PDB file of N, CA and C in Angstrom:
ATOM      1  N   MET A   1       0.806  -1.212  -0.018  1.00 49.00           N
ATOM      2  CA  MET A   1       0.038   0.061  -0.023  1.00 49.00           C
ATOM      3  C   MET A   1       0.923   1.263   0.048  1.00 49.00           C
ATOM      4  N   ASN A   2       0.474   2.221  -0.837  1.00 65.00           N
ATOM      5  CA  ASN A   2       1.235   3.462  -0.892  1.00 65.00           C
ATOM      6  C   ASN A   2       0.977   4.281   0.312  1.00 65.00           C
ATOM      7  N   ARG A   3       2.075   4.906   0.837  1.00 70.00           N
ATOM      8  CA  ARG A   3       1.898   5.820   1.988  1.00 70.00           C
ATOM      9  C   ARG A   3       1.275   7.097   1.537  1.00 70.00           C
ATOM     10  N   PRO A   4       0.402   7.596   2.329  1.00 70.00           N
ATOM     11  CA  PRO A   4      -0.235   8.968   1.933  1.00 70.00           C
ATOM     12  C   PRO A   4       0.719  10.009   1.972  1.00 70.00           C
ATOM     13  N   TYR A   5       0.543  10.878   0.922  1.00 82.00           N
ATOM     14  CA  TYR A   5       1.265  12.217   1.033  1.00 82.00           C
ATOM     15  C   TYR A   5       0.151  13.316   0.959  1.00 82.00           C
ATOM     16  N   LEU A   6       0.342  14.103   1.975  1.00 90.00           N
ATOM     17  CA  LEU A   6      -0.517  15.354   2.054  1.00 90.00           C
ATOM     18  C   LEU A   6       0.451  16.514   2.309  1.00 90.00           C
ATOM     19  N   GLY A   7       0.086  17.555   1.569  1.00 91.00           N
ATOM     20  CA  GLY A   7       0.715  18.758   1.847  1.00 91.00           C
ATOM     21  C   GLY A   7       0.188  19.390   3.065  1.00 91.00           C
ATOM     22  N   GLU A   8       0.822  20.333   3.586  1.00 93.00           N
ATOM     23  CA  GLU A   8       0.414  20.975   4.858  1.00 93.00           C
ATOM     24  C   GLU A   8      -1.027  21.457   4.790  1.00 93.00           C
ATOM     25  N   PHE A   9      -1.428  22.258   3.714  1.00 96.00           N
ATOM     26  CA  PHE A   9      -2.712  22.795   3.656  1.00 96.00           C
ATOM     27  C   PHE A   9      -3.743  21.688   3.326  1.00 96.00           C
ATOM     28  N   GLU A  10      -3.344  20.630   2.552  1.00 96.00           N
ATOM     29  CA  GLU A  10      -4.258  19.490   2.412  1.00 96.00           C
ATOM     30  C   GLU A  10      -4.557  18.863   3.808  1.00 96.00           C
ATOM     31  N   GLU A  11      -3.551  18.762   4.553  1.00 95.00           N
ATOM     32  CA  GLU A  11      -3.747  18.121   5.844  1.00 95.00           C
ATOM     33  C   GLU A  11      -4.725  18.987   6.751  1.00 95.00           C
ATOM     34  N   LEU A  12      -4.525  20.331   6.708  1.00 96.00           N
ATOM     35  CA  LEU A  12      -5.435  21.273   7.542  1.00 96.00           C
ATOM     36  C   LEU A  12      -6.821  21.163   7.021  1.00 96.00           C
ATOM     37  N   VAL A  13      -7.066  21.028   5.690  1.00 97.00           N
ATOM     38  CA  VAL A  13      -8.353  21.008   5.178  1.00 97.00           C
ATOM     39  C   VAL A  13      -9.000  19.781   5.446  1.00 97.00           C
ATOM     40  N   LEU A  14      -8.296  18.566   5.297  1.00 97.00           N
ATOM     41  CA  LEU A  14      -8.858  17.306   5.810  1.00 97.00           C
ATOM     42  C   LEU A  14      -9.076  17.196   7.250  1.00 97.00           C
ATOM     43  N   LEU A  15      -8.292  17.689   8.100  1.00 97.00           N
ATOM     44  CA  LEU A  15      -8.548  17.718   9.397  1.00 97.00           C
ATOM     45  C   LEU A  15      -9.763  18.598   9.948  1.00 97.00           C
ATOM     46  N   THR A  16      -9.915  19.602   9.132  1.00 97.00           N
ATOM     47  CA  THR A  16     -11.098  20.545   9.424  1.00 97.00           C
ATOM     48  C   THR A  16     -12.338  19.844   8.940  1.00 97.00           C
ATOM     49  N   VAL A  17     -12.417  19.202   7.861  1.00 98.00           N
ATOM     50  CA  VAL A  17     -13.572  18.513   7.325  1.00 98.00           C
ATOM     51  C   VAL A  17     -13.902  17.441   8.473  1.00 98.00           C
ATOM     52  N   ALA A  18     -12.890  16.791   8.958  1.00 97.00           N
ATOM     53  CA  ALA A  18     -13.225  15.764  10.026  1.00 97.00           C
ATOM     54  C   ALA A  18     -13.776  16.318  11.288  1.00 97.00           C
ATOM     55  N   MET A  19     -13.206  17.489  11.632  1.00 96.00           N
ATOM     56  CA  MET A  19     -13.752  18.246  12.851  1.00 96.00           C
ATOM     57  C   MET A  19     -15.229  18.721  12.617  1.00 96.00           C
ATOM     58  N   LEU A  20     -15.551  19.178  11.432  1.00 96.00           N
ATOM     59  CA  LEU A  20     -16.886  19.783  11.243  1.00 96.00           C
ATOM     60  C   LEU A  20     -17.923  18.655  11.159  1.00 96.00           C
ATOM     61  N   ASN A  21     -17.485  17.505  10.943  1.00 92.00           N
ATOM     62  CA  ASN A  21     -18.351  16.263  11.101  1.00 92.00           C
ATOM     63  C   ASN A  21     -19.825  16.367  10.459  1.00 92.00           C
ATOM     64  N   GLY A  22     -19.710  16.352   9.080  1.00 89.00           N
ATOM     65  CA  GLY A  22     -20.953  16.469   8.289  1.00 89.00           C
ATOM     66  C   GLY A  22     -21.382  17.854   8.001  1.00 89.00           C
ATOM     67  N   GLN A  23     -20.892  18.884   8.570  1.00 93.00           N
ATOM     68  CA  GLN A  23     -21.212  20.154   8.336  1.00 93.00           C
ATOM     69  C   GLN A  23     -20.169  21.004   7.539  1.00 93.00           C
ATOM     70  N   ALA A  24     -19.265  20.249   6.840  1.00 95.00           N
ATOM     71  CA  ALA A  24     -18.118  20.895   6.136  1.00 95.00           C
ATOM     72  C   ALA A  24     -18.539  21.232   4.690  1.00 95.00           C
ATOM     73  N   TYR A  25     -18.495  22.524   4.347  1.00 94.00           N
ATOM     74  CA  TYR A  25     -18.703  22.931   2.978  1.00 94.00           C
ATOM     75  C   TYR A  25     -17.659  24.115   2.889  1.00 94.00           C
ATOM     76  N   GLY A  26     -17.417  24.568   1.614  1.00 93.00           N
ATOM     77  CA  GLY A  26     -16.336  25.519   1.444  1.00 93.00           C
ATOM     78  C   GLY A  26     -16.274  26.650   2.517  1.00 93.00           C
ATOM     79  N   VAL A  27     -17.313  27.394   2.690  1.00 93.00           N
ATOM     80  CA  VAL A  27     -17.310  28.528   3.602  1.00 93.00           C
ATOM     81  C   VAL A  27     -17.057  28.089   5.050  1.00 93.00           C
ATOM     82  N   THR A  28     -17.711  27.100   5.548  1.00 95.00           N
ATOM     83  CA  THR A  28     -17.501  26.615   6.979  1.00 95.00           C
ATOM     84  C   THR A  28     -15.974  26.194   7.117  1.00 95.00           C
ATOM     85  N   ILE A  29     -15.419  25.594   6.041  1.00 97.00           N
ATOM     86  CA  ILE A  29     -13.995  25.093   6.187  1.00 97.00           C
ATOM     87  C   ILE A  29     -13.075  26.298   6.235  1.00 97.00           C
ATOM     88  N   LEU A  30     -13.307  27.260   5.311  1.00 97.00           N
ATOM     89  CA  LEU A  30     -12.520  28.463   5.282  1.00 97.00           C
ATOM     90  C   LEU A  30     -12.649  29.227   6.670  1.00 97.00           C
ATOM     91  N   GLU A  31     -13.703  29.438   7.161  1.00 96.00           N
ATOM     92  CA  GLU A  31     -13.858  30.116   8.411  1.00 96.00           C
ATOM     93  C   GLU A  31     -13.182  29.406   9.593  1.00 96.00           C
ATOM     94  N   GLU A  32     -13.313  28.110   9.750  1.00 97.00           N
ATOM     95  CA  GLU A  32     -12.703  27.339  10.645  1.00 97.00           C
ATOM     96  C   GLU A  32     -11.199  27.361  10.578  1.00 97.00           C
ATOM     97  N   ILE A  33     -10.650  27.194   9.368  1.00 97.00           N
ATOM     98  CA  ILE A  33      -9.173  27.223   9.192  1.00 97.00           C
ATOM     99  C   ILE A  33      -8.689  28.631   9.679  1.00 97.00           C
ATOM    100  N   GLU A  34      -9.315  29.627   9.280  1.00 97.00           N
ATOM    101  CA  GLU A  34      -8.924  31.003   9.637  1.00 97.00           C
ATOM    102  C   GLU A  34      -8.978  31.230  11.170  1.00 97.00           C
ATOM    103  N   LYS A  35      -9.990  30.750  11.664  1.00 96.00           N
ATOM    104  CA  LYS A  35     -10.146  30.795  13.225  1.00 96.00           C
ATOM    105  C   LYS A  35      -9.160  30.054  13.923  1.00 96.00           C
ATOM    106  N   GLN A  36      -8.895  28.787  13.535  1.00 95.00           N
ATOM    107  CA  GLN A  36      -7.913  27.977  14.172  1.00 95.00           C
ATOM    108  C   GLN A  36      -6.408  28.318  14.011  1.00 95.00           C
ATOM    109  N   THR A  37      -6.155  28.738  12.738  1.00 95.00           N
ATOM    110  CA  THR A  37      -4.706  29.072  12.536  1.00 95.00           C
ATOM    111  C   THR A  37      -4.352  30.592  12.427  1.00 95.00           C
ATOM    112  N   GLY A  38      -5.398  31.457  12.349  1.00 95.00           N
ATOM    113  CA  GLY A  38      -5.006  32.859  12.128  1.00 95.00           C
ATOM    114  C   GLY A  38      -4.539  33.181  10.763  1.00 95.00           C
ATOM    115  N   ARG A  39      -4.566  32.288   9.778  1.00 93.00           N
ATOM    116  CA  ARG A  39      -4.141  32.545   8.532  1.00 93.00           C
ATOM    117  C   ARG A  39      -5.482  33.046   7.662  1.00 93.00           C
ATOM    118  N   THR A  40      -5.137  33.871   6.578  1.00 95.00           N
ATOM    119  CA  THR A  40      -6.170  34.275   5.754  1.00 95.00           C
ATOM    120  C   THR A  40      -6.056  33.257   4.566  1.00 95.00           C
ATOM    121  N   VAL A  41      -7.236  32.723   4.181  1.00 95.00           N
ATOM    122  CA  VAL A  41      -7.348  31.736   3.232  1.00 95.00           C
ATOM    123  C   VAL A  41      -8.314  32.197   2.159  1.00 95.00           C
ATOM    124  N   SER A  42      -8.018  31.821   0.881  1.00 96.00           N
ATOM    125  CA  SER A  42      -8.927  32.140  -0.097  1.00 96.00           C
ATOM    126  C   SER A  42      -9.949  31.005  -0.331  1.00 96.00           C
ATOM    127  N   LEU A  43     -11.262  31.305  -0.707  1.00 96.00           N
ATOM    128  CA  LEU A  43     -12.110  30.230  -0.983  1.00 96.00           C
ATOM    129  C   LEU A  43     -11.765  29.348  -2.172  1.00 96.00           C
ATOM    130  N   SER A  44     -11.159  29.973  -3.173  1.00 96.00           N
ATOM    131  CA  SER A  44     -10.693  29.210  -4.312  1.00 96.00           C
ATOM    132  C   SER A  44      -9.620  28.145  -3.923  1.00 96.00           C
ATOM    133  N   ALA A  45      -8.730  28.534  -2.934  1.00 97.00           N
ATOM    134  CA  ALA A  45      -7.701  27.544  -2.393  1.00 97.00           C
ATOM    135  C   ALA A  45      -8.399  26.410  -1.763  1.00 97.00           C
ATOM    136  N   ILE A  46      -9.425  26.736  -1.009  1.00 97.00           N
ATOM    137  CA  ILE A  46     -10.205  25.645  -0.288  1.00 97.00           C
ATOM    138  C   ILE A  46     -10.854  24.765  -1.441  1.00 97.00           C
ATOM    139  N   HIS A  47     -11.501  25.324  -2.350  1.00 97.00           N
ATOM    140  CA  HIS A  47     -12.172  24.457  -3.388  1.00 97.00           C
ATOM    141  C   HIS A  47     -11.153  23.594  -4.134  1.00 97.00           C
ATOM    142  N   ALA A  48     -10.084  24.198  -4.413  1.00 97.00           N
ATOM    143  CA  ALA A  48      -9.048  23.398  -5.249  1.00 97.00           C
ATOM    144  C   ALA A  48      -8.595  22.301  -4.380  1.00 97.00           C
ATOM    145  N   THR A  49      -8.386  22.486  -3.079  1.00 97.00           N
ATOM    146  CA  THR A  49      -7.780  21.486  -2.185  1.00 97.00           C
ATOM    147  C   THR A  49      -8.863  20.358  -2.005  1.00 97.00           C
ATOM    148  N   LEU A  50     -10.240  20.770  -1.826  1.00 97.00           N
ATOM    149  CA  LEU A  50     -11.159  19.830  -1.696  1.00 97.00           C
ATOM    150  C   LEU A  50     -11.358  18.828  -2.871  1.00 97.00           C
ATOM    151  N   GLN A  51     -11.161  19.454  -4.039  1.00 97.00           N
ATOM    152  CA  GLN A  51     -11.184  18.612  -5.228  1.00 97.00           C
ATOM    153  C   GLN A  51     -10.045  17.750  -5.279  1.00 97.00           C
ATOM    154  N   ARG A  52      -8.879  18.172  -4.942  1.00 96.00           N
ATOM    155  CA  ARG A  52      -7.753  17.187  -4.936  1.00 96.00           C
ATOM    156  C   ARG A  52      -7.912  16.081  -3.893  1.00 96.00           C
ATOM    157  N   LEU A  53      -8.350  16.501  -2.747  1.00 97.00           N
ATOM    158  CA  LEU A  53      -8.474  15.358  -1.713  1.00 97.00           C
ATOM    159  C   LEU A  53      -9.662  14.385  -2.074  1.00 97.00           C
ATOM    160  N   GLU A  54     -10.623  14.876  -2.758  1.00 96.00           N
ATOM    161  CA  GLU A  54     -11.645  13.928  -3.342  1.00 96.00           C
ATOM    162  C   GLU A  54     -11.140  13.080  -4.455  1.00 96.00           C
ATOM    163  N   GLU A  55     -10.337  13.616  -5.242  1.00 95.00           N
ATOM    164  CA  GLU A  55      -9.705  12.751  -6.417  1.00 95.00           C
ATOM    165  C   GLU A  55      -8.706  11.748  -5.753  1.00 95.00           C
ATOM    166  N   LYS A  56      -8.085  12.069  -4.676  1.00 94.00           N
ATOM    167  CA  LYS A  56      -7.181  11.107  -4.058  1.00 94.00           C
ATOM    168  C   LYS A  56      -7.949  10.089  -3.191  1.00 94.00           C
ATOM    169  N   GLY A  57      -9.362  10.286  -3.085  1.00 95.00           N
ATOM    170  CA  GLY A  57     -10.042   9.280  -2.380  1.00 95.00           C
ATOM    171  C   GLY A  57     -10.241   9.565  -0.798  1.00 95.00           C
ATOM    172  N   TYR A  58      -9.766  10.715  -0.389  1.00 97.00           N
ATOM    173  CA  TYR A  58      -9.715  11.021   1.053  1.00 97.00           C
ATOM    174  C   TYR A  58     -10.982  11.680   1.415  1.00 97.00           C
ATOM    175  N   LEU A  59     -11.761  12.228   0.615  1.00 97.00           N
ATOM    176  CA  LEU A  59     -13.029  12.909   0.797  1.00 97.00           C
ATOM    177  C   LEU A  59     -14.091  12.327  -0.220  1.00 97.00           C
ATOM    178  N   LYS A  60     -15.355  12.527   0.369  1.00 97.00           N
ATOM    179  CA  LYS A  60     -16.578  12.196  -0.560  1.00 97.00           C
ATOM    180  C   LYS A  60     -17.378  13.484  -0.344  1.00 97.00           C
ATOM    181  N   SER A  61     -18.233  13.736  -1.370  1.00 95.00           N
ATOM    182  CA  SER A  61     -19.108  14.825  -1.265  1.00 95.00           C
ATOM    183  C   SER A  61     -20.559  14.520  -1.681  1.00 95.00           C
ATOM    184  N   GLN A  62     -21.447  15.238  -1.182  1.00 92.00           N
ATOM    185  CA  GLN A  62     -22.892  15.203  -1.631  1.00 92.00           C
ATOM    186  C   GLN A  62     -23.491  16.576  -1.616  1.00 92.00           C
ATOM    187  N   MET A  63     -24.519  16.795  -2.406  1.00 90.00           N
ATOM    188  CA  MET A  63     -25.186  18.103  -2.471  1.00 90.00           C
ATOM    189  C   MET A  63     -26.246  18.145  -1.431  1.00 90.00           C
ATOM    190  N   GLY A  64     -26.264  19.269  -0.730  1.00 82.00           N
ATOM    191  CA  GLY A  64     -27.334  19.490   0.302  1.00 82.00           C
ATOM    192  C   GLY A  64     -28.520  20.125  -0.365  1.00 82.00           C
ATOM    193  N   GLY A  65     -29.579  20.293   0.296  1.00 73.00           N
ATOM    194  CA  GLY A  65     -30.801  20.980  -0.222  1.00 73.00           C
ATOM    195  C   GLY A  65     -30.554  22.417  -0.583  1.00 73.00           C
ATOM    196  N   ALA A  66     -31.459  22.950  -1.414  1.00 65.00           N
ATOM    197  CA  ALA A  66     -31.417  24.296  -1.747  1.00 65.00           C
ATOM    198  C   ALA A  66     -31.909  25.222  -0.607  1.00 65.00           C
ATOM    199  N   THR A  67     -31.417  26.284  -0.343  1.00 68.00           N
ATOM    200  CA  THR A  67     -31.819  27.192   0.693  1.00 68.00           C
ATOM    201  C   THR A  67     -32.067  28.636   0.136  1.00 68.00           C
ATOM    202  N   ALA A  68     -33.107  29.267   0.726  1.00 64.00           N
ATOM    203  CA  ALA A  68     -33.437  30.707   0.414  1.00 64.00           C
ATOM    204  C   ALA A  68     -32.293  31.687   0.568  1.00 64.00           C
ATOM    205  N   GLU A  69     -31.586  31.450   1.615  1.00 66.00           N
ATOM    206  CA  GLU A  69     -30.387  32.344   1.887  1.00 66.00           C
ATOM    207  C   GLU A  69     -29.382  32.261   0.954  1.00 66.00           C
ATOM    208  N   ARG A  70     -29.250  31.293   0.140  1.00 59.00           N
ATOM    209  CA  ARG A  70     -28.282  31.190  -0.879  1.00 59.00           C
ATOM    210  C   ARG A  70     -28.907  31.348  -2.328  1.00 59.00           C
ATOM    211  N   GLY A  71     -30.118  31.881  -2.356  1.00 62.00           N
ATOM    212  CA  GLY A  71     -30.804  32.143  -3.574  1.00 62.00           C
ATOM    213  C   GLY A  71     -31.174  30.881  -4.294  1.00 62.00           C
ATOM    214  N   GLY A  72     -31.449  29.875  -3.558  1.00 66.00           N
ATOM    215  CA  GLY A  72     -31.891  28.579  -4.165  1.00 66.00           C
ATOM    216  C   GLY A  72     -30.693  27.693  -4.488  1.00 66.00           C
ATOM    217  N   ARG A  73     -29.500  28.183  -4.302  1.00 74.00           N
ATOM    218  CA  ARG A  73     -28.310  27.203  -4.671  1.00 74.00           C
ATOM    219  C   ARG A  73     -28.012  26.299  -3.548  1.00 74.00           C
ATOM    220  N   ARG A  74     -27.497  25.199  -3.909  1.00 80.00           N
ATOM    221  CA  ARG A  74     -27.265  24.039  -2.921  1.00 80.00           C
ATOM    222  C   ARG A  74     -25.778  24.103  -2.614  1.00 80.00           C
ATOM    223  N   LYS A  75     -25.512  23.602  -1.368  1.00 88.00           N
ATOM    224  CA  LYS A  75     -24.100  23.502  -0.806  1.00 88.00           C
ATOM    225  C   LYS A  75     -23.680  22.042  -1.218  1.00 88.00           C
ATOM    226  N   ARG A  76     -22.328  21.984  -1.434  1.00 92.00           N
ATOM    227  CA  ARG A  76     -21.693  20.662  -1.495  1.00 92.00           C
ATOM    228  C   ARG A  76     -21.033  20.389  -0.100  1.00 92.00           C
ATOM    229  N   PHE A  77     -21.433  19.311   0.536  1.00 95.00           N
ATOM    230  CA  PHE A  77     -20.912  18.953   1.818  1.00 95.00           C
ATOM    231  C   PHE A  77     -19.958  17.889   1.625  1.00 95.00           C
ATOM    232  N   PHE A  78     -18.899  17.904   2.467  1.00 97.00           N
ATOM    233  CA  PHE A  78     -17.707  16.905   2.407  1.00 97.00           C
ATOM    234  C   PHE A  78     -17.660  16.113   3.589  1.00 97.00           C
ATOM    235  N   ASN A  79     -17.263  14.843   3.436  1.00 97.00           N
ATOM    236  CA  ASN A  79     -16.955  13.991   4.644  1.00 97.00           C
ATOM    237  C   ASN A  79     -15.736  13.192   4.352  1.00 97.00           C
ATOM    238  N   VAL A  80     -15.062  12.849   5.350  1.00 97.00           N
ATOM    239  CA  VAL A  80     -13.762  12.088   5.259  1.00 97.00           C
ATOM    240  C   VAL A  80     -14.102  10.632   5.007  1.00 97.00           C
ATOM    241  N   THR A  81     -13.449   9.927   3.977  1.00 96.00           N
ATOM    242  CA  THR A  81     -13.615   8.541   3.659  1.00 96.00           C
ATOM    243  C   THR A  81     -12.783   7.811   4.587  1.00 96.00           C
ATOM    244  N   LEU A  82     -12.954   6.408   4.619  1.00 97.00           N
ATOM    245  CA  LEU A  82     -12.032   5.519   5.273  1.00 97.00           C
ATOM    246  C   LEU A  82     -10.557   5.711   4.986  1.00 97.00           C
ATOM    247  N   GLY A  83     -10.262   5.975   3.581  1.00 95.00           N
ATOM    248  CA  GLY A  83      -8.942   6.211   3.200  1.00 95.00           C
ATOM    249  C   GLY A  83      -8.396   7.550   3.680  1.00 95.00           C
ATOM    250  N   GLY A  84      -9.252   8.554   3.915  1.00 95.00           N
ATOM    251  CA  GLY A  84      -8.852   9.802   4.528  1.00 95.00           C
ATOM    252  C   GLY A  84      -8.490   9.664   6.009  1.00 95.00           C
ATOM    253  N   THR A  85      -9.327   8.822   6.732  1.00 95.00           N
ATOM    254  CA  THR A  85      -9.145   8.508   7.953  1.00 95.00           C
ATOM    255  C   THR A  85      -7.845   7.823   8.268  1.00 95.00           C
ATOM    256  N   ARG A  86      -7.586   6.848   7.495  1.00 95.00           N
ATOM    257  CA  ARG A  86      -6.357   6.085   7.544  1.00 95.00           C
ATOM    258  C   ARG A  86      -5.100   7.053   7.310  1.00 95.00           C
ATOM    259  N   ALA A  87      -5.213   7.966   6.288  1.00 94.00           N
ATOM    260  CA  ALA A  87      -4.187   8.846   6.014  1.00 94.00           C
ATOM    261  C   ALA A  87      -3.903   9.749   7.167  1.00 94.00           C
ATOM    262  N   LEU A  88      -4.899  10.342   7.732  1.00 94.00           N
ATOM    263  CA  LEU A  88      -4.809  11.128   8.909  1.00 94.00           C
ATOM    264  C   LEU A  88      -4.147  10.456  10.073  1.00 94.00           C
ATOM    265  N   GLN A  89      -4.574   9.174  10.242  1.00 95.00           N
ATOM    266  CA  GLN A  89      -4.019   8.402  11.426  1.00 95.00           C
ATOM    267  C   GLN A  89      -2.543   8.150  11.242  1.00 95.00           C
ATOM    268  N   GLU A  90      -2.217   7.791   9.967  1.00 93.00           N
ATOM    269  CA  GLU A  90      -0.682   7.524   9.668  1.00 93.00           C
ATOM    270  C   GLU A  90       0.071   8.736   9.843  1.00 93.00           C
ATOM    271  N   ILE A  91      -0.452   9.899   9.428  1.00 93.00           N
ATOM    272  CA  ILE A  91       0.336  11.101   9.528  1.00 93.00           C
ATOM    273  C   ILE A  91       0.443  11.496  11.042  1.00 93.00           C
ATOM    274  N   HIS A  92      -0.651  11.306  11.745  1.00 94.00           N
ATOM    275  CA  HIS A  92      -0.567  11.658  13.211  1.00 94.00           C
ATOM    276  C   HIS A  92       0.512  10.733  13.863  1.00 94.00           C
ATOM    277  N   THR A  93       0.468   9.472  13.630  1.00 93.00           N
ATOM    278  CA  THR A  93       1.460   8.514  14.125  1.00 93.00           C
ATOM    279  C   THR A  93       2.831   8.838  13.853  1.00 93.00           C
ATOM    280  N   THR A  94       3.162   9.175  12.539  1.00 91.00           N
ATOM    281  CA  THR A  94       4.442   9.635  12.094  1.00 91.00           C
ATOM    282  C   THR A  94       4.934  10.812  12.888  1.00 91.00           C
ATOM    283  N   ARG A  95       4.086  11.879  12.945  1.00 91.00           N
ATOM    284  CA  ARG A  95       4.371  13.074  13.587  1.00 91.00           C
ATOM    285  C   ARG A  95       4.778  12.833  15.035  1.00 91.00           C
ATOM    286  N   ASN A  96       3.901  12.157  15.723  1.00 94.00           N
ATOM    287  CA  ASN A  96       4.156  11.819  17.167  1.00 94.00           C
ATOM    288  C   ASN A  96       5.373  11.024  17.304  1.00 94.00           C
ATOM    289  N   HIS A  97       5.643  10.161  16.563  1.00 95.00           N
ATOM    290  CA  HIS A  97       6.945   9.337  16.576  1.00 95.00           C
ATOM    291  C   HIS A  97       8.094  10.243  16.460  1.00 95.00           C
ATOM    292  N   LEU A  98       8.162  11.228  15.498  1.00 93.00           N
ATOM    293  CA  LEU A  98       9.205  12.077  15.391  1.00 93.00           C
ATOM    294  C   LEU A  98       9.311  12.990  16.566  1.00 93.00           C
ATOM    295  N   TRP A  99       8.220  13.569  17.023  1.00 91.00           N
ATOM    296  CA  TRP A  99       8.224  14.514  18.197  1.00 91.00           C
ATOM    297  C   TRP A  99       8.737  13.806  19.391  1.00 91.00           C
ATOM    298  N   ASN A 100       8.375  12.518  19.572  1.00 92.00           N
ATOM    299  CA  ASN A 100       8.942  11.765  20.802  1.00 92.00           C
ATOM    300  C   ASN A 100      10.413  11.504  20.686  1.00 92.00           C
ATOM    301  N   GLN A 101      11.059  11.532  19.511  1.00 91.00           N
ATOM    302  CA  GLN A 101      12.412  11.290  19.374  1.00 91.00           C
ATOM    303  C   GLN A 101      13.355  12.545  19.541  1.00 91.00           C
ATOM    304  N   ILE A 102      12.763  13.713  19.663  1.00 90.00           N
ATOM    305  CA  ILE A 102      13.530  14.952  19.842  1.00 90.00           C
ATOM    306  C   ILE A 102      14.050  14.986  21.273  1.00 90.00           C
ATOM    307  N   PRO A 103      15.326  15.003  21.381  1.00 88.00           N
ATOM    308  CA  PRO A 103      15.952  15.071  22.771  1.00 88.00           C
ATOM    309  C   PRO A 103      15.474  16.391  23.519  1.00 88.00           C
ATOM    310  N   LYS A 104      15.304  16.290  24.745  1.00 82.00           N
ATOM    311  CA  LYS A 104      14.944  17.501  25.565  1.00 82.00           C
ATOM    312  C   LYS A 104      15.680  18.761  25.273  1.00 82.00           C
ATOM    313  N   THR A 105      16.916  18.570  24.830  1.00 81.00           N
ATOM    314  CA  THR A 105      17.792  19.656  24.406  1.00 81.00           C
ATOM    315  C   THR A 105      17.733  20.035  23.046  1.00 81.00           C
ATOM    316  N   GLY A 106      16.904  19.237  22.189  1.00 74.00           N
ATOM    317  CA  GLY A 106      16.845  19.350  20.755  1.00 74.00           C
ATOM    318  C   GLY A 106      16.219  20.553  20.169  1.00 74.00           C
ATOM    319  N   LEU A 107      15.207  21.279  20.930  1.00 76.00           N
ATOM    320  CA  LEU A 107      14.609  22.450  20.607  1.00 76.00           C
ATOM    321  C   LEU A 107      15.052  23.479  21.524  1.00 76.00           C
ATOM    322  N   ALA A 108      15.523  24.597  21.020  1.00 67.00           N
ATOM    323  CA  ALA A 108      16.056  25.650  21.781  1.00 67.00           C
ATOM    324  C   ALA A 108      14.840  26.561  22.259  1.00 67.00           C
TER     325      ALA A 108
END
């Protein structure tokens, strides 16, 4: 099995989708990433990353119902797949393994 490769922003988006637990769509993901990281993020970067993660099989999406507040337009909601969960778990394990190997004097 190939080891997952996620860029830092892809990892942030995937973690945020997991955290939002069924309520993840472009704007909620953007707002949560900005809130959690203090970074300014563009909606187009979020959408491009969601598409990449879906193509990699880490996310799946479905259309929600139309709402009056969006002028009848529907939202695309994202959820983490089993493959996405496994990728996040492996990355988490790898990062923890590396952190645990840093000697107490290793970080100034």
